[in-house]
Coordinates of C-alpha atoms in Angstrom, one line a residue:
Chain A
M429 CA 0.0 0.0 0.0
Q430 CA 1.4 3.4 -1.0
L431 CA 1.0 6.4 1.3
V432 CA -0.1 9.6 -0.4
L433 CA 0.6 13.0 1.2
N434 CA -2.0 15.7 0.5
P435 CA -1.0 19.4 0.6
D436 CA -2.9 20.0 3.9
M437 CA -0.7 17.4 5.6
I438 CA 2.4 19.1 4.3
C439 CA 1.3 22.4 5.6
C440 CA 0.7 21.0 9.1
V441 CA 4.1 19.4 9.1
T442 CA 5.9 22.6 8.1
A443 CA 3.9 24.8 10.4
E444 CA 4.6 22.8 13.6
P445 CA 8.3 23.8 14.2
T446 CA 7.4 27.4 13.4
L447 CA 4.8 27.5 16.2
T448 CA 7.2 25.9 18.6
E449 CA 9.9 28.4 17.7
L450 CA 7.5 31.3 18.4
D451 CA 6.3 29.9 21.7
D452 CA 9.8 29.9 23.1
I453 CA 11.0 33.5 23.4
E454 CA 14.6 32.4 24.3
A455 CA 14.8 30.3 21.1
L456 CA 13.3 33.2 19.1
D457 CA 16.0 35.4 20.6
R458 CA 18.8 32.9 20.0
V459 CA 17.9 32.2 16.4
Y460 CA 16.9 35.6 15.1
R461 CA 18.4 38.3 17.2
S462 CA 21.8 38.6 15.4
R463 CA 20.3 38.4 11.9
L464 CA 17.7 41.1 12.8
L465 CA 20.3 43.2 14.5
R466 CA 22.5 43.2 11.4
F467 CA 19.6 44.1 9.1
V468 CA 18.2 46.9 11.4
A469 CA 21.7 48.3 12.2
Y470 CA 22.6 48.7 8.6
S471 CA 19.1 49.9 7.6
T472 CA 19.1 52.6 10.2
G473 CA 22.9 53.2 10.4
D474 CA 22.6 53.3 14.2
Q475 CA 23.6 50.3 16.3
D476 CA 22.1 51.5 19.6
L477 CA 18.7 52.2 18.0
A478 CA 19.0 48.8 16.2
E479 CA 19.3 47.0 19.6
T480 CA 16.2 48.8 20.9
I481 CA 14.2 48.0 17.7
V482 CA 15.3 44.4 17.7
Q483 CA 14.3 44.0 21.4
D484 CA 10.9 45.6 20.7
C485 CA 10.5 43.5 17.6
L486 CA 11.1 40.2 19.4
L487 CA 8.8 41.1 22.2
K488 CA 6.1 42.2 19.9
A489 CA 6.4 39.0 17.9
Y490 CA 6.3 36.9 21.0
N491 CA 3.2 38.7 22.4
A492 CA 1.5 38.5 19.0
R493 CA 2.5 35.0 18.2
D494 CA -1.1 33.9 18.0
S495 CA -1.7 36.2 15.1
F496 CA 1.1 34.6 13.0
R497 CA -0.7 32.5 10.4
G498 CA 2.3 30.7 9.1
D499 CA 1.8 31.9 5.6
C500 CA 5.4 33.2 5.4
A501 CA 8.7 32.4 7.1
V502 CA 9.2 33.5 10.7
Y503 CA 12.1 35.7 9.6
T504 CA 9.9 37.5 7.0
W505 CA 7.3 38.2 9.7
L506 CA 10.0 39.5 12.0
A507 CA 11.5 41.6 9.3
H508 CA 8.0 43.1 8.7
I509 CA 7.6 44.0 12.3
A510 CA 11.2 45.5 12.4
T511 CA 10.5 47.5 9.2
N512 CA 7.4 49.0 10.8
L513 CA 9.2 49.8 14.0
M514 CA 12.0 51.5 12.0
R515 CA 9.4 53.6 10.1
D516 CA 7.8 54.6 13.4
H517 CA 11.1 55.7 14.8
Q518 CA 12.0 57.6 11.7
R519 CA 8.8 59.5 11.8
T520 CA 9.2 60.9 15.3
R521 CA 11.0 64.2 15.6
K522 CA 12.6 63.1 18.7
F523 CA 14.3 60.3 16.9
Q524 CA 15.5 62.6 14.1
F525 CA 17.1 65.0 16.7
W526 CA 18.9 62.2 18.5
R527 CA 19.8 60.6 15.3
R528 CA 21.8 63.7 14.4
V529 CA 23.4 64.0 17.8
Q530 CA 24.4 60.6 18.8
K531 CA 24.2 58.2 15.8
T532 CA 26.5 55.3 16.3
A533 CA 27.1 53.4 13.1
P534 CA 28.2 49.8 13.3
D535 CA 31.9 49.6 13.5
L536 CA 33.4 46.8 11.5
S537 CA 37.0 47.7 12.2
E538 CA 36.9 45.9 15.5
L539 CA 36.3 42.6 13.7
S540 CA 39.4 42.2 11.6
S541 CA 40.8 39.7 14.0
L542 CA 37.7 37.6 13.9
L543 CA 37.8 36.7 10.2
P544 CA 38.0 33.1 9.3
S545 CA 41.4 31.4 8.8
G546 CA 41.2 31.8 5.0
E547 CA 41.6 35.5 5.3
S548 CA 43.7 35.7 8.5
S549 CA 46.8 37.3 7.0
P550 CA 47.1 41.0 8.0
E551 CA 47.0 42.1 4.4
S552 CA 43.8 40.1 3.6
Q553 CA 42.2 41.3 6.8
I554 CA 42.9 44.9 5.8
L555 CA 41.6 44.4 2.3
A556 CA 38.5 42.6 3.5
R557 CA 37.8 45.4 6.0
E558 CA 38.2 48.1 3.3
R559 CA 35.9 46.3 1.0
A560 CA 33.3 45.9 3.8
E561 CA 33.6 49.6 4.7
Q562 CA 33.1 50.5 1.0
V563 CA 29.8 48.6 1.0
S564 CA 28.9 50.2 4.3
A565 CA 29.6 53.7 2.9
M566 CA 27.7 52.8 -0.3
L567 CA 24.7 51.8 1.8
E568 CA 24.6 55.1 3.5
A569 CA 24.3 56.8 0.2
L570 CA 21.2 54.9 -0.7
S571 CA 17.7 56.0 0.2
P572 CA 16.1 54.2 3.2
N573 CA 13.9 52.1 1.0
Q574 CA 16.7 51.2 -1.4
R575 CA 18.9 50.3 1.5
T576 CA 16.4 48.1 3.2
I577 CA 15.5 46.3 0.0
F578 CA 19.1 45.9 -1.0
L579 CA 20.0 44.4 2.4
M580 CA 17.0 42.1 2.3
R581 CA 17.8 40.8 -1.2
F582 CA 21.6 40.6 -1.2
I583 CA 22.6 40.2 2.4
E584 CA 19.6 38.4 3.9
E585 CA 19.0 36.6 0.6
M586 CA 15.3 37.0 0.8
E587 CA 13.1 36.3 -2.2
L588 CA 11.3 39.1 -3.9
Q589 CA 7.9 37.9 -2.7
E590 CA 9.2 37.8 0.9
I591 CA 10.5 41.3 0.5
C592 CA 7.0 42.4 -0.6
Q593 CA 5.5 40.7 2.5
A594 CA 8.1 42.2 4.8
T595 CA 7.9 45.8 3.5
G596 CA 4.3 45.8 2.4
M597 CA 5.3 47.1 -1.0
Q598 CA 4.1 46.0 -4.5
I599 CA 6.6 43.8 -6.4
S600 CA 7.0 46.5 -9.0
T601 CA 8.0 49.0 -6.3
V602 CA 10.5 46.5 -4.8
K603 CA 12.0 45.9 -8.2
T604 CA 12.3 49.6 -8.9
H605 CA 14.2 50.2 -5.6
L606 CA 16.3 47.2 -6.2
H607 CA 17.2 48.3 -9.7
R608 CA 18.3 51.7 -8.5
A609 CA 20.3 50.2 -5.7
V610 CA 22.1 47.8 -8.0
K611 CA 22.9 50.7 -10.3
A612 CA 24.4 52.7 -7.4
V613 CA 26.4 49.6 -6.3
R614 CA 27.8 49.1 -9.7
L615 CA 28.8 52.7 -9.9
K616 CA 30.4 52.8 -6.5
L617 CA 31.9 49.4 -6.2
G618 CA 32.2 48.1 -9.7
G619 CA 34.6 50.8 -10.8
R620 CA 32.6 51.9 -13.8
I621 CA 32.7 55.5 -14.9
Chain B
M606 CA 30.5 39.7 -30.3
E607 CA 27.2 41.2 -29.3
H608 CA 27.9 40.4 -25.7
Q609 CA 31.1 42.3 -25.7
Q610 CA 29.5 45.4 -27.0
S611 CA 26.5 45.6 -24.6
H612 CA 27.5 44.9 -21.1
L613 CA 25.5 43.1 -18.4
T614 CA 22.2 44.8 -17.5
D615 CA 21.3 45.6 -13.9
A616 CA 18.9 42.6 -13.8
Q617 CA 21.6 40.3 -15.1
F618 CA 24.1 41.7 -12.7
S619 CA 21.6 41.1 -9.8
E620 CA 21.2 37.5 -10.8
L621 CA 24.9 37.2 -10.8
L622 CA 25.2 38.6 -7.3
L623 CA 22.6 36.2 -6.1
G624 CA 24.7 33.3 -7.4
T625 CA 22.7 32.4 -10.5
K626 CA 24.6 32.4 -13.7
P627 CA 22.4 31.9 -16.8
T628 CA 24.2 30.7 -19.9
A629 CA 24.1 34.1 -21.6
V630 CA 25.6 35.8 -18.6
R631 CA 28.3 33.1 -18.2
A632 CA 29.2 33.5 -21.9
H633 CA 29.3 37.2 -21.6
L634 CA 31.6 37.1 -18.6
E635 CA 34.0 34.8 -20.4
A636 CA 34.2 37.2 -23.2
C637 CA 34.0 40.6 -21.4
T638 CA 36.8 41.3 -19.0
Q639 CA 35.3 44.6 -17.9
C640 CA 32.1 42.9 -16.7
S641 CA 33.9 39.9 -15.2
D642 CA 36.2 42.3 -13.3
E643 CA 33.2 44.4 -12.2
A644 CA 31.4 41.3 -11.0
A645 CA 34.4 40.0 -9.1
R646 CA 34.9 43.4 -7.4
V647 CA 31.3 43.7 -6.3
S648 CA 30.9 40.1 -5.3
L649 CA 34.1 40.3 -3.2
A650 CA 33.0 43.5 -1.5
L651 CA 29.5 42.2 -0.8
G652 CA 31.0 38.9 0.5
S653 CA 33.4 40.7 2.8
F654 CA 30.6 42.9 4.0
E655 CA 28.3 39.9 4.6
Q656 CA 30.9 38.1 6.5
Q657 CA 32.1 41.0 8.7
S658 CA 28.6 42.3 9.4
R659 CA 27.4 38.8 10.4
L660 CA 30.3 38.5 12.8
W661 CA 29.7 41.9 14.2
A662 CA 26.0 41.2 14.7
E663 CA 26.7 37.8 16.3
R664 CA 29.2 39.3 18.7
R665 CA 26.9 42.2 19.5
A666 CA 23.9 39.9 20.1
A667 CA 25.9 37.6 22.3
S668 CA 26.8 40.5 24.6
Q669 CA 23.2 41.2 25.3
P670 CA 21.0 39.4 27.8
I671 CA 18.6 36.9 26.3
L672 CA 15.0 38.0 26.3
D673 CA 12.8 36.5 29.0
S674 CA 9.1 36.3 28.7
Q675 CA 8.9 37.0 32.5
R676 CA 10.7 40.2 32.2
Q677 CA 8.0 42.0 30.3
P678 CA 6.8 45.4 31.6
I679 CA 4.7 45.1 34.8
F680 CA 2.0 47.4 33.4
P681 CA 2.3 47.1 29.6
W682 CA -0.7 49.5 29.1
L683 CA 1.4 52.2 30.8
H684 CA 3.7 52.2 27.7
R685 CA 0.9 53.0 25.4
P686 CA 0.1 56.6 24.5
Q687 CA -3.6 55.9 24.5
A688 CA -3.4 55.0 28.2
W689 CA -1.8 58.4 29.0
T690 CA -4.5 60.2 27.0
A691 CA -7.2 58.3 28.8
A692 CA -5.6 59.1 32.2
A693 CA -5.4 62.8 31.3
L694 CA -9.0 62.9 30.3
A695 CA -10.1 61.1 33.5
I696 CA -8.1 63.6 35.6
A697 CA -9.6 66.5 33.7
L698 CA -13.1 65.1 34.1
T699 CA -12.7 64.4 37.8
A700 CA -11.3 67.9 38.4
G701 CA -14.2 69.4 36.4
I702 CA -16.8 67.4 38.3
G703 CA -15.2 68.2 41.6
V704 CA -15.3 72.0 41.0
T705 CA -18.9 71.8 39.8
V706 CA -20.0 69.8 42.9
R707 CA -18.1 72.2 45.2
N708 CA -19.8 75.2 43.7
D709 CA -23.2 73.6 44.0
I710 CA -22.7 72.7 47.7
S711 CA -21.5 76.2 48.6
A712 CA -24.4 77.7 46.7
R713 CA -26.8 75.5 48.8
K714 CA -25.1 76.6 52.0
D715 CA -25.4 80.3 51.2
Q716 CA -29.0 80.0 50.2
P717 CA -30.7 80.1 53.8
R718 CA -28.7 83.3 54.7
A719 CA -29.9 85.1 51.6
V720 CA -33.4 83.9 52.2
Q721 CA -33.3 85.2 55.8
Q722 CA -32.0 88.5 54.6
Q723 CA -34.9 88.8 52.2
I724 CA -37.3 87.8 54.9
A725 CA -35.8 90.4 57.3
I726 CA -36.2 93.1 54.6
A727 CA -39.7 92.2 53.8
K728 CA -40.8 92.1 57.6
P729 CA -43.3 94.8 58.3
V730 CA -42.4 97.5 60.9
P731 CA -44.4 97.0 64.1
A732 CA -47.2 99.5 64.4
L733 CA -46.5 102.5 66.7
S734 CA -49.0 103.7 69.3
P735 CA -50.6 107.2 68.6
S736 CA -48.9 108.7 71.7
T737 CA -45.4 107.5 70.5
L738 CA -46.2 109.0 67.1
K739 CA -47.2 112.3 68.7
A740 CA -44.1 112.4 70.8
D741 CA -41.9 111.7 67.8
N742 CA -43.6 114.4 65.7
E743 CA -43.1 116.9 68.5
L744 CA -39.5 116.0 68.8
L745 CA -39.0 116.3 65.1
S746 CA -40.7 119.7 65.1
A747 CA -38.5 120.9 68.0
I748 CA -35.4 119.8 66.1
D749 CA -36.6 121.5 63.0
G750 CA -37.2 124.7 65.0
E751 CA -33.8 124.6 66.4
L752 CA -32.3 124.2 63.0
R753 CA -34.2 127.1 61.6
A754 CA -33.1 129.3 64.5
D755 CA -29.5 128.5 63.8
E756 CA -29.9 129.1 60.0
S757 CA -28.8 132.8 60.0
A758 CA -26.3 132.7 62.9
P759 CA -23.2 132.4 60.8
A760 CA -24.1 135.5 58.6
T761 CA -24.7 137.7 61.7
M762 CA -21.7 136.4 63.5
Y763 CA -19.4 137.5 60.7
G764 CA -21.3 140.8 60.1
L765 CA -22.9 139.7 56.9
T766 CA -26.2 141.3 56.0
S767 CA -28.7 140.2 53.5
T768 CA -28.9 142.4 50.4
S769 CA -32.6 141.7 50.0
R770 CA -34.5 144.1 52.2
G771 CA -37.8 142.4 52.3
V772 CA -36.6 139.1 53.3
R773 CA -35.6 138.9 56.8
T774 CA -35.5 135.8 59.0
R775 CA -37.2 135.6 62.2
V776 CA -33.9 135.4 64.1
S777 CA -32.4 138.4 62.3
R778 CA -35.4 140.5 63.1
K779 CA -35.2 139.4 66.7
V780 CA -31.5 140.4 66.8
S781 CA -32.2 143.8 65.2
N782 CA -34.9 144.5 67.7
E783 CA -32.5 143.8 70.6

């Protein structure tokens, strides 16, 4: 006798670990905090603010876990919450004032000694750091939407559909932002004139 | 030849960055050193950034305490702006009601006094006996007489005489007779 899986059964099987993950706040923190922190820190350009937003995001997600329907990945849902929180912060005047006064961009220079053994020579460490700093500077030159979408696509490796879900934008809008971001990247990093 | 003249489009370049290399792109990269150099530079830069930023985030996240569901705010509603608005409204309403009630009570307390004053004003004067009335009238006439008698005194005292001949007071006539 041959067993046949129907799509409903597959959905149940895939949804189960997701619910378990959301039910345990420590697991949620352990799995997603660093990924969210990187995304938010480079989207806002402020690591202190990023920590606050990530903390709020994880707590919000945990408290609203019952509303998660499982129709997207947990990270997509978290990125959606984080994106909304970033927008809220960017809207307030208070944030804009403090952003100018005490913005603390992520500092990659402290990490040169942590690079894997493949790039452990001092020269390669310096080169790698310079390249990363070029990307960091290039990101700052992008508009907030272009930066967020570029990070989602090329650093977080999210699919276009996931980016749409996370940002609440139409796919055409996402593609437009991405197109402009890639153009800027090619200009700044590709060495084209 | 066509690939060498028109370089990779942004869409093709995006695919390349995401790790997918369609045949046309691969063929172009083999033929066009400018595009292959560009792709190598950008890929390397993004790779370095991805690696370093991931390490930075992991390190930063590890230095922070893990979230605990028990450590949520004691009164989460206090952190909502609506709660503060509602509290402000409640205080304003309470204060308004308090002032109104106080005014009402003080008005009620003052009311009997006002009423008593009105009653006192409206109270009829007790009727006087005819003898008292007669005595009062006599007293008033006597006072009137005294006053009339003193009327011309200042003028005579200071040697002032009236210019009108016909009009002479009783007192001045009496003084001239003396």
